[in-house]
Coordinates of C-alpha atoms and ligand atoms in Angstrom, one line a residue:
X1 CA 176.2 132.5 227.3
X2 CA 173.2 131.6 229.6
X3 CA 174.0 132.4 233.2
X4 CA 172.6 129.6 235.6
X5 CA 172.3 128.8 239.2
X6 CA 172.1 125.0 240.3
X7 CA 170.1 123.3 243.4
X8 CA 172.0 121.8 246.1
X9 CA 171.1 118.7 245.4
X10 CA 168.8 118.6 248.6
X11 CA 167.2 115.6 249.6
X12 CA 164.2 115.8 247.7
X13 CA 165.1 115.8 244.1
X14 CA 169.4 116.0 243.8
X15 CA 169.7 115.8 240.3
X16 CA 166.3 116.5 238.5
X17 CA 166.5 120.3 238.3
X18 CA 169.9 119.5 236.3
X19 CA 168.2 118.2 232.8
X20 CA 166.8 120.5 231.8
X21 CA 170.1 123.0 232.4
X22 CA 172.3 120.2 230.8
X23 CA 169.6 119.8 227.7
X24 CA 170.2 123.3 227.1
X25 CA 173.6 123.6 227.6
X26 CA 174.1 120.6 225.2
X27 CA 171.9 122.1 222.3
X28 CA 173.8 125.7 222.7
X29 CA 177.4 124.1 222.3
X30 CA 176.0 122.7 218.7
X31 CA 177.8 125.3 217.1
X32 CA 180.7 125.1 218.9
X33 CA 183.7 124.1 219.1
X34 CA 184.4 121.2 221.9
X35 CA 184.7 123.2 225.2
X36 CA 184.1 122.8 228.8
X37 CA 180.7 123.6 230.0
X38 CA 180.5 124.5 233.6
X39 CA 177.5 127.2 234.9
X40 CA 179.0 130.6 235.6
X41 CA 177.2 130.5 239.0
X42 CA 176.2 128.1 241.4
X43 CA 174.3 128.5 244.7
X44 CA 174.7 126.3 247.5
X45 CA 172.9 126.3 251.4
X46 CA 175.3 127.2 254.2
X47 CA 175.7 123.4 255.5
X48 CA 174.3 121.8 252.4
X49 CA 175.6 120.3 249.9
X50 CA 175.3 121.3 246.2
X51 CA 177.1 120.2 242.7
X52 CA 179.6 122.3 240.4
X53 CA 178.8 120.7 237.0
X54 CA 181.7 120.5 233.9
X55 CA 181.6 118.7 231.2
X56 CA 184.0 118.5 228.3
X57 CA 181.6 118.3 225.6
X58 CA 181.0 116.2 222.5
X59 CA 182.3 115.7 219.7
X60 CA 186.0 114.9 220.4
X61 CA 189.1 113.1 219.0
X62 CA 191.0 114.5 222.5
X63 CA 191.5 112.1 225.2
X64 CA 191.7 113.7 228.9
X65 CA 194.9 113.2 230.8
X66 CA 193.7 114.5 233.7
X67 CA 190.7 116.7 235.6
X68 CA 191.4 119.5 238.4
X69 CA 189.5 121.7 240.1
X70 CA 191.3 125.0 241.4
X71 CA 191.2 127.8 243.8
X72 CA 191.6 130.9 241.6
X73 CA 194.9 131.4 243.6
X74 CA 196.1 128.3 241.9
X75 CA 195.0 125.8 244.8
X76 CA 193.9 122.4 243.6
X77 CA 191.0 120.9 245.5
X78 CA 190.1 118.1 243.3
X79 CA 192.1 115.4 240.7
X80 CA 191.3 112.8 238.9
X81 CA 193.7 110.7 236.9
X82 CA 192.3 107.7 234.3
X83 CA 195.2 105.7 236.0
X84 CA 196.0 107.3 239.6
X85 CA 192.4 108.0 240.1
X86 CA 190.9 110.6 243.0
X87 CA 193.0 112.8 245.0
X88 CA 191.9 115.7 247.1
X89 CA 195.5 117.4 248.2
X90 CA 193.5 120.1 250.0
X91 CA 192.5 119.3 253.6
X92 CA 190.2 122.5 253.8
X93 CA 188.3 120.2 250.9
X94 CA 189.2 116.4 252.3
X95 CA 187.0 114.1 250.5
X96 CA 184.5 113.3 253.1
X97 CA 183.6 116.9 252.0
X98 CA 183.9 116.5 248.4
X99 CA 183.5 113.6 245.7
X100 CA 183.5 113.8 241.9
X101 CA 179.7 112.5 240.9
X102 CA 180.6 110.6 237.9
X103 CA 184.5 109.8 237.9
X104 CA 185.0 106.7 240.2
X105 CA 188.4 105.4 241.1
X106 CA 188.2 102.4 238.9
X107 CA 187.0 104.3 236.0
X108 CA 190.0 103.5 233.5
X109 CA 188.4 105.5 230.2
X110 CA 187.9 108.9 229.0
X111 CA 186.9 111.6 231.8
X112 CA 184.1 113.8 230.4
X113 CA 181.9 114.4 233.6
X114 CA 183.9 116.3 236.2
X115 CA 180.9 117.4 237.9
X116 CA 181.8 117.8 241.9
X117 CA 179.7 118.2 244.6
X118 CA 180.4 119.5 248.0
X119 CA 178.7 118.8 251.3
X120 CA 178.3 120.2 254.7
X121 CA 178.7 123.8 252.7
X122 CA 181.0 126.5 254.4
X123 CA 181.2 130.0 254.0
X124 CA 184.4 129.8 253.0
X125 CA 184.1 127.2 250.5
X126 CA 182.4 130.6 248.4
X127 CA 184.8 131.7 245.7
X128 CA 185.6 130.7 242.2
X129 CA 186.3 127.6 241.1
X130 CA 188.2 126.3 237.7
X131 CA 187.2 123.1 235.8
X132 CA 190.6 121.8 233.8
X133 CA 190.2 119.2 231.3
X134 CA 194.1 118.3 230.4
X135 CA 193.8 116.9 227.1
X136 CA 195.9 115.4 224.6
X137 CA 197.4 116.4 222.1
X138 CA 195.1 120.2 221.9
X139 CA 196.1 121.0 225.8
X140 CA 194.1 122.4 228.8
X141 CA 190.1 123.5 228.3
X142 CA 188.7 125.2 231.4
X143 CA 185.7 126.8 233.2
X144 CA 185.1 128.3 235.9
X145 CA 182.2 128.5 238.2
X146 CA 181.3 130.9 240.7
X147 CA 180.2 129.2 244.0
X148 CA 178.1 130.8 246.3
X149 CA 176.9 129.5 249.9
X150 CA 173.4 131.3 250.5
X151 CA 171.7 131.0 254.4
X152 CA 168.1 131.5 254.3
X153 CA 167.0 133.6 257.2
X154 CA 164.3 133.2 259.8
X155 CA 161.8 136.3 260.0
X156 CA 159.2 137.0 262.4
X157 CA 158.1 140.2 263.4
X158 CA 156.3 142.1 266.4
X159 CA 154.5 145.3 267.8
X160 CA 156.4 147.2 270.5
X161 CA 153.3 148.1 272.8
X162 CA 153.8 152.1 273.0
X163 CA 152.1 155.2 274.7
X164 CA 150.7 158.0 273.2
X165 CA 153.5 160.8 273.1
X166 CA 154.9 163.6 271.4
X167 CA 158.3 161.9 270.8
X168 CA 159.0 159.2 267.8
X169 CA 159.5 155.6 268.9
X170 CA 159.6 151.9 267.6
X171 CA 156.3 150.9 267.3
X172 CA 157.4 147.8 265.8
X173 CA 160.1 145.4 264.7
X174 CA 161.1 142.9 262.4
X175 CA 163.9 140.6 262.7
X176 CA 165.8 138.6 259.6
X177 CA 167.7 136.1 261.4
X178 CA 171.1 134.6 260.0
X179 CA 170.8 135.5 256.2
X180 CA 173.7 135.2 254.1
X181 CA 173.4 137.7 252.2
X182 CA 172.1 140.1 254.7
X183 CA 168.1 140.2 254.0
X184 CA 166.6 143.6 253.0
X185 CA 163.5 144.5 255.1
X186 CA 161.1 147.5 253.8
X187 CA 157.6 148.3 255.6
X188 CA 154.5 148.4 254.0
X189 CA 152.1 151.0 255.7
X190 CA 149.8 153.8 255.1
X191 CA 150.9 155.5 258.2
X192 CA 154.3 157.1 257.0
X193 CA 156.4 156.2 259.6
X194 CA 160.2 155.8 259.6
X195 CA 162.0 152.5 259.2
X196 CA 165.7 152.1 260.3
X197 CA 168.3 149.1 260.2
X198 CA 170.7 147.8 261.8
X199 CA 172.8 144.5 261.0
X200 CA 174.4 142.0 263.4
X201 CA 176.7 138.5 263.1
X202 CA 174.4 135.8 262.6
X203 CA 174.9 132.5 265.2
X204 CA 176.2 131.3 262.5
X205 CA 180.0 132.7 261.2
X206 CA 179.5 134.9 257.4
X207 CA 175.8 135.2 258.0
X208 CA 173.8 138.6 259.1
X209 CA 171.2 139.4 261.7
X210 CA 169.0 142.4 260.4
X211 CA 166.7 143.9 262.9
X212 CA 164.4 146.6 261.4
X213 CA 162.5 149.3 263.9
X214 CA 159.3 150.9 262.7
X215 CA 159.2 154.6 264.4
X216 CA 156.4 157.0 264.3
X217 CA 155.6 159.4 266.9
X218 CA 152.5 157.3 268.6
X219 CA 149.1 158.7 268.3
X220 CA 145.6 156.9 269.6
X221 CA 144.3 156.1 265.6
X222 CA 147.7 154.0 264.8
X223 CA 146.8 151.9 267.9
X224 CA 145.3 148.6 266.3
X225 CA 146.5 149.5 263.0
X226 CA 148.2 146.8 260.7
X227 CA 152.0 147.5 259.4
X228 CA 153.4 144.9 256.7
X229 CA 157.1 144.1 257.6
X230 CA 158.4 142.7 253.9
X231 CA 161.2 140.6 253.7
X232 CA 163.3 140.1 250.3
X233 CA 165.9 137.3 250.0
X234 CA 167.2 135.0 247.0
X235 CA 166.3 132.2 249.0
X236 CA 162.6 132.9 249.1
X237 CA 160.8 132.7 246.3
X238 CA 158.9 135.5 246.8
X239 CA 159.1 138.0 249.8
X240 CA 157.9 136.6 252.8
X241 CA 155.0 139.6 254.4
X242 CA 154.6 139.7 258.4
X243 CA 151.9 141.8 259.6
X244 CA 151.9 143.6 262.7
X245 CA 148.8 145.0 264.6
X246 CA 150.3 147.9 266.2
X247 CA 149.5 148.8 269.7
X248 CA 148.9 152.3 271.1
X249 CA 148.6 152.9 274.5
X250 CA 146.3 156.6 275.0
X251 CA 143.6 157.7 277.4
X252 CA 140.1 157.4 276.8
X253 CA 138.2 158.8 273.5
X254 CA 135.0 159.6 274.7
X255 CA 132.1 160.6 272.9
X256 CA 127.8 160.1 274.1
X257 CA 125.0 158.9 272.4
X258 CA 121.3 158.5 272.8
X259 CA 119.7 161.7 272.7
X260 CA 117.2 162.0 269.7
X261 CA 116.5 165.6 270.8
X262 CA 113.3 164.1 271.7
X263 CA 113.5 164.2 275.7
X264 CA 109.8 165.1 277.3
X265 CA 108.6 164.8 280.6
X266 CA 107.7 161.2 281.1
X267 CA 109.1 159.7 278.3
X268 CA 110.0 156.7 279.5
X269 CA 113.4 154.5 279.6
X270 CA 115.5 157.0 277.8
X271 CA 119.4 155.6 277.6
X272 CA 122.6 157.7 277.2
X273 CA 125.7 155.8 276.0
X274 CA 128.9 156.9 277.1
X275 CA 131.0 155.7 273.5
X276 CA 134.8 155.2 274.6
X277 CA 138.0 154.3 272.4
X278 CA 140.8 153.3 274.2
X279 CA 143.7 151.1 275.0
X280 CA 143.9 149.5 277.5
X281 CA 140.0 149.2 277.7
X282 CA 138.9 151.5 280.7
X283 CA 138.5 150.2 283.9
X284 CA 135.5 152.7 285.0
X285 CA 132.7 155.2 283.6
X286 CA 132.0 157.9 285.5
X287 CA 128.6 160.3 285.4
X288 CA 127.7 163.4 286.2
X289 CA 126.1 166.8 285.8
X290 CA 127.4 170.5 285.2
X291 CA 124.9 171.7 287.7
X292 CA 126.9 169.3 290.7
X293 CA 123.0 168.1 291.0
X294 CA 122.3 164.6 290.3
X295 CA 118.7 163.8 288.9
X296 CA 117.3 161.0 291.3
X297 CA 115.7 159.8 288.1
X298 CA 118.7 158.9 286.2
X299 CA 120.6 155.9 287.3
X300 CA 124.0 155.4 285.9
X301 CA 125.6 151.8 285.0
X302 CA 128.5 151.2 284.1
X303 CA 128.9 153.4 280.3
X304 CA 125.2 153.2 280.6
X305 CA 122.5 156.1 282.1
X306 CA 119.3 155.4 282.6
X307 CA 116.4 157.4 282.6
X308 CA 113.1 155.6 283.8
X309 CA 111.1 158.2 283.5
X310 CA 112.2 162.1 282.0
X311 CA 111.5 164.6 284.7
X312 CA 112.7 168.2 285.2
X313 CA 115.5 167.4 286.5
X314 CA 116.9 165.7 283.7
X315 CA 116.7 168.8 281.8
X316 CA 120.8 169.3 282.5
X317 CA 123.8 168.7 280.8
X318 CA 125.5 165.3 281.4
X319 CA 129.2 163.9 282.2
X320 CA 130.7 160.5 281.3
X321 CA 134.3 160.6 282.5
X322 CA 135.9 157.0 281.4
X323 CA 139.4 156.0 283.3
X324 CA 141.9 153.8 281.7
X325 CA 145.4 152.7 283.0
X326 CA 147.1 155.9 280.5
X327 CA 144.5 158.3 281.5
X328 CA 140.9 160.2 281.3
X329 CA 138.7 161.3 279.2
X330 CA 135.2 162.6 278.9
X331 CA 132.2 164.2 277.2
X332 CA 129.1 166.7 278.2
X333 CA 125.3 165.6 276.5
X334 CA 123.1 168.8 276.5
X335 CA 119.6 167.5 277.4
X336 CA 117.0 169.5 276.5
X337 CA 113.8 168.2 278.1
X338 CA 110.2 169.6 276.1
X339 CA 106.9 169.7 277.9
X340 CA 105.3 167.5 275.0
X341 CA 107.0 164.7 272.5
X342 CA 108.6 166.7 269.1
X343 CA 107.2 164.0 266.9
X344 CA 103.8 164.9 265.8
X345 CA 105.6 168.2 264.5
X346 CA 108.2 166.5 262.5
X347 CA 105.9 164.6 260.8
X348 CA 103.4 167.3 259.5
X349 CA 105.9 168.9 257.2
X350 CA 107.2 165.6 256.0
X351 CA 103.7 164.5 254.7
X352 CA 102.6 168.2 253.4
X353 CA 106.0 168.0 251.6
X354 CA 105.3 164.4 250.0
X355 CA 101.6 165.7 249.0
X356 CA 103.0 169.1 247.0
X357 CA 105.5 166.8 245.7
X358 CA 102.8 164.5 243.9
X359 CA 101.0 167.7 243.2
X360 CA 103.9 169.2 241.3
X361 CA 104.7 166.7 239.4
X362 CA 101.0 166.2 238.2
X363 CA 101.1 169.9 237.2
X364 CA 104.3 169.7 235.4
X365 CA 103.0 166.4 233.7
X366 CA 99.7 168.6 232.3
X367 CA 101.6 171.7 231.8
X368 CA 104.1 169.3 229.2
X369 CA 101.2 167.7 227.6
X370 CA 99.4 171.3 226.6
X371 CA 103.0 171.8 225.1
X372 CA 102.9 169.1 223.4
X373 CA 99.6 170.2 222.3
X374 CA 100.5 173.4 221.3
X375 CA 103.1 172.5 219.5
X376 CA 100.9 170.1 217.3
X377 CA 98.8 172.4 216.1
X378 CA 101.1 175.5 216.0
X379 CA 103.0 173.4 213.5
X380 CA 100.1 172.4 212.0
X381 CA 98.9 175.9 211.0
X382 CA 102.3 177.0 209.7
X383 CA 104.4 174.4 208.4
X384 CA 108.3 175.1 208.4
X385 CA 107.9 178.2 210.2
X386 CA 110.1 175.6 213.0
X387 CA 112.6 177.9 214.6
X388 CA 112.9 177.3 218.2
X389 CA 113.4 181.3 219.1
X390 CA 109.8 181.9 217.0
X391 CA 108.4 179.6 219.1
X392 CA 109.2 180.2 222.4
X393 CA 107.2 183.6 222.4
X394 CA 103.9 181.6 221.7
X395 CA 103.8 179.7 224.7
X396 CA 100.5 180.1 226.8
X397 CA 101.8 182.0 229.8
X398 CA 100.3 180.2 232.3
X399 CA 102.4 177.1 231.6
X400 CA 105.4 179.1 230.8
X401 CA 105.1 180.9 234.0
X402 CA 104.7 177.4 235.9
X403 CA 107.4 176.2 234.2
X404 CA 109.8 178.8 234.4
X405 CA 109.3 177.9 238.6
X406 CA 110.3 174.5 237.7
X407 CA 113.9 173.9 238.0
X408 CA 116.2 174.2 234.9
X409 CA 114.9 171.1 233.3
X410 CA 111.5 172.3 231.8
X411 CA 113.8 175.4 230.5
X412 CA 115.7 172.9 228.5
X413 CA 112.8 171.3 227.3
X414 CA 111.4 174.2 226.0
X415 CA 114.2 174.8 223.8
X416 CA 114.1 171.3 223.0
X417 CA 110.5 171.6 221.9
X418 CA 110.7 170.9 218.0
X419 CA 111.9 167.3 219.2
X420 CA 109.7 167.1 221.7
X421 CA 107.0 164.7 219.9
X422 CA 109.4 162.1 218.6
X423 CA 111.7 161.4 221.2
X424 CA 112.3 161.4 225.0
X425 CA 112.7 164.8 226.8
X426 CA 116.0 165.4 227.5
X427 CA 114.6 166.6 231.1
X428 CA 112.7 163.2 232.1
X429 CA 115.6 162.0 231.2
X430 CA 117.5 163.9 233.6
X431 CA 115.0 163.3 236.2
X432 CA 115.3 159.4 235.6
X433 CA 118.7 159.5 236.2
X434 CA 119.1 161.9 239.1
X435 CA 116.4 159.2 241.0
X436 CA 118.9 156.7 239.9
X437 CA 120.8 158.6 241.6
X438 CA 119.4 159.1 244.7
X439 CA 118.5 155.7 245.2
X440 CA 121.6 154.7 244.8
X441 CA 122.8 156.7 247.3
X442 CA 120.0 155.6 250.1
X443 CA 121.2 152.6 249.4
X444 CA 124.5 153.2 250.1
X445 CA 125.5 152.4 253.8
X446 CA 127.8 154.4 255.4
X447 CA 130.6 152.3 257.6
X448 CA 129.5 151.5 261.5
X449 CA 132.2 153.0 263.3
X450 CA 134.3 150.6 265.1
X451 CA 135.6 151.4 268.5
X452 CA 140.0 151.1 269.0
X453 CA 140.3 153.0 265.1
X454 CA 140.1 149.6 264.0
X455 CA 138.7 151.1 260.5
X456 CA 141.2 153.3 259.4
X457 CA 142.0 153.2 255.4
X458 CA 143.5 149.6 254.2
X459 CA 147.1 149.1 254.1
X460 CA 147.8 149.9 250.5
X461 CA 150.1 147.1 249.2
X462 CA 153.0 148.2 246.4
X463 CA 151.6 148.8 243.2
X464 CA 153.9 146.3 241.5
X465 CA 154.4 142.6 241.4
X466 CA 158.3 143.1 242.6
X467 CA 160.9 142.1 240.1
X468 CA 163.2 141.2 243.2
X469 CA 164.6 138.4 241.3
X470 CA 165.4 139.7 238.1
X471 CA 166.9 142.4 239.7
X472 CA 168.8 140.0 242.3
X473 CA 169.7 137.5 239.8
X474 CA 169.8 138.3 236.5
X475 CA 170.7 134.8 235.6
X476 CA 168.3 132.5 235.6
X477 CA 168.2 130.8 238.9
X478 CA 165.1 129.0 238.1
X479 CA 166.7 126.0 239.4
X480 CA 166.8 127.1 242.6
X481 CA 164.2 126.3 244.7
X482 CA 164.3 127.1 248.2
X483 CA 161.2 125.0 248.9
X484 CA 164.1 122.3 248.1
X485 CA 166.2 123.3 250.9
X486 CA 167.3 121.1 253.6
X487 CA 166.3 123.0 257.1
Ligands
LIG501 C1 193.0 120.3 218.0 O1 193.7 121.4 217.5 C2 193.9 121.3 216.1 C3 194.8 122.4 215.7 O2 194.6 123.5 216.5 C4 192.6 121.4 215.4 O3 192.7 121.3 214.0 C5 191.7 120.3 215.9 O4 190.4 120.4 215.4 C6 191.6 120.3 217.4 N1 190.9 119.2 217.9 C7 189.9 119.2 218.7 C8 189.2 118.0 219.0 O5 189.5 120.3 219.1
LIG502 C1 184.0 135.2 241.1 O1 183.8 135.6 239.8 C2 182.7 136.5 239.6 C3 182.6 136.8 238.1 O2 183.8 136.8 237.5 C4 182.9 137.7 240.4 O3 181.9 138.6 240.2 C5 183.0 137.4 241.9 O4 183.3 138.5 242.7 C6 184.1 136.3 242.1 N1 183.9 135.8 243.4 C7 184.9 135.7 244.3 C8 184.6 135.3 245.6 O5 186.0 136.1 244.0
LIG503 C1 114.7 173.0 280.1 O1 115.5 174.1 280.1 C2 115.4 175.0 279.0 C3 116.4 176.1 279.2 O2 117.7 175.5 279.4 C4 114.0 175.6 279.1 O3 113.8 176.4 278.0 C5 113.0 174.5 279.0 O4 111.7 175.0 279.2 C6 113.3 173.5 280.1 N1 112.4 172.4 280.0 C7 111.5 172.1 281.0 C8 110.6 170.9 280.7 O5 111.4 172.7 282.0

């Protein structure tokens, strides 16, 4: 039997979502014998309005004496007679709350659509309901249908500004607001902190407040760092995801830049950078020298030194103390100032290195070629004689000296040399690929640091699409929409 949920008929489409239900309910009972077809469940909005559909199906001989709907302790809401028409005995269920869709009070004929709807839905209006054709002569066909009133809650969520500490705390919250049932709340973060719930009565009466905390013990790299606070309810479609930007609160992280290790007297408009993470941002930079002597040359501005010219006296170690409303921090810069720039030196061994480079290669080139060579007519002058340990003995020393140097590929191509002539060496080969290589990884740009930890590893989302409403409804509620949904 196919488990269903229906709308409330909301005021966008009120009975649309029912055909294609009713279609298949009609085509299942083909089989059957003539029964009442009601849907086992039915979801309704807390102060909406929603129908419970029966139907006493086709083909029949039986005429209906009489519709009810019951309590399942026995307590009739809803009548309908062919003659005496509409009654609602109940005042709980009065009939400016309830109406039958299809029976009107001047239908005299055959009742085979006892669908009711309710409207201003309350909580305890949940509970489950019996459909009762009386019929004559074969006697009373029922169904029952379980009603259930659903609130959809309102979720936002927030950071809980924190300072760095030893101790765990909230660093942020997420509220569910008057869900019926209770929503569940998980987190979704990469920084393994705790989550814990508590629930509350909703404004409204039957519906539940859930307030989940985030807790972790607050360290400067979670400051800026996005948490996920993931909210599942059968009234959203899928769960609704609130990120959070935490916020930290720690003292200045300071580090310096600008020395190139290339300080010499009278260089001219060298620059230190005093680098600082923190929150809040710091309200002053402070700098100074281990000696307690302050070079007149150097002229400190805000994060920034500057140097206008590199004297002696610059050749010290430098302070940058940053301030921020949690704290201090601060880093030392050993300066080493050289009588005479380092640059011609560093760019001797660069260009003798590029120039034995090329030379190696061209010697490796001819030594391979006089292999080849050698090779040629070696096999020339004994043909078959092929084997690769024979071989490697004949080798003119001089290139198998030079190669030997070489780095494992020549080996390899030594061994390799029966193939040689034919096809590729396995070692340019190699050699291709390794500058593949390299040039890939040139290429490759590390990450600019960002100040505040702003670039810690993604938030990693679950690996799954979440089966929340298979799992929450096994039925299929593909009626309900809560897009539908009156506010
Ligand atoms: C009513 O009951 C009789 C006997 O049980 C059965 O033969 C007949 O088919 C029933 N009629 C309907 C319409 O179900
Ligand atoms: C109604 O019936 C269903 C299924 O028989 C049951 O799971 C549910 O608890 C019942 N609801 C109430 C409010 O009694
Ligand atoms: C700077 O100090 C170092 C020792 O700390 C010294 O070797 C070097 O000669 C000094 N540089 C100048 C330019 O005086």
């Amino acid at each position: 039997m196919a488990r269903a949920a229906v709308l409330p008929p909301s005021r966008l489409s009120p009975t649309l979502p029912l055909l294609p239900l009713l279609l298949l309910l009609l085509q299942e009972t083909g089989a059957q014998d003539v029964r009442v077809r009601v849907l086992p469940e039915v979801r309704g909005r807390l102060g909406g309005t929603v129908e419970l559909p029966c139907h006493l199906l086709p083909p029949t001989t039986e005429r209906v004496s009489q519709v009810t709907w019951q309590r399942l302790d026995g307590t009739v809401v809803a009548a309908f007679h062919p003659s005496f028409g509409v009654d609602f005995p109940n005042s709980q269920f009065n009939k400016d709350r309830l109406s039958f869709v299809r029976a009107k009070q001047e239908a005299n004929a055959d009742l085979r659509d006892a669908t009711l709807a309710f409207r201003g839905l309350r909580v305890e209006d949940e509970g489950n309901y019996t459909c009762e054709f009386a019929t004559f002569p074969n006697g009373t066909r029922r169904g029952v249908t379980w009603l259930r009133v659903i609130a959809q809650p309102e979720n936002h969520a927030e950071a809980q500004e924190v300072t760095i500490g030893p101790q765990s705390v909230a660093v942020a919250r997420c509220i569910s607001t008057g869900g019926r049932p209770p929503a569940r709340i998980t987190w979704i973060s990469s920084l393994g902190g705790e989550a814990r719930d508590i629930q509350e009565p909703g404004l409204q009466a039957g519906t539940v407040t859930v307030i989940s905390r985030y807790s972790m013990v607050p360290v400067g790299r979670a400051d800026g760092v996005k948490v996920t606070c993931r909210v599942e309810h059968e009234s959203l479609e899928e769960p609704e995801l609130l990120p959070v930007i935490l916020s930290v609160r720690y003292p200045p992280e300071v580090s310096i830049s600008g020395y190139d290790d290339n300080w010499y007297l009278g260089r001219s408009e060298a620059t230190l950078t005093c680098e600082v993470r923190s929150n809040p941002e710091p309200t002053g930079y402070d700098w100074s020298t281990t000696s307690g002597v302050f070079p007149a040359s150097a002229v400190a501005q805000g994060s920034q030194l500057l140097v206008h010219s590199v004297d002696r006296m610059v050749n010290t170690t430098f302070i940058c103390t940053a301030t921020n409303a949690v704290g201090t921090g601060r880093a030392e810069q050993v300066i080493l100032v050289r009588d005479t720039p380092q640059a011609s030196r560093d760019v001797g061994p660069l260009v003798w290195g590029a120039v034995g480079g090329t030379l190696l290669v061209l010697l490796l080139a001819g030594g391979f070629l006089a292999l080849i060579l050698l090779r040629g007519r070696r096999r020339r002058k004994s043909p078959g004689g092929g084997g690769s340990d024979g071989d490697r003995g004949s080798y003119d020393p001089k290139t198998q000296s030079h190669l030997a140097r070489q780095e494992q590929g020549p080996r390899e191509a030594s061994l390799e040399a029966s193939s040689l002539p034919s096809s590729p060496p396995q070692w340019l080969a190699q050699a291709s690929s390794s500058a593949d290589n390299s040039g890939r990884s040139r290429g490759f740009r590390r990450p600019t640091r960002k100040k505040n930890w702003k670039d810690l590893p993604p938030i990693s989302h679950p690996p799954q699409r979440p089966s929340w409403r298979n799992q929450k409804c096994p039925h299929n509620s593909s009626l309900w929409d809560p897009r539908n949904t009156a506010q």
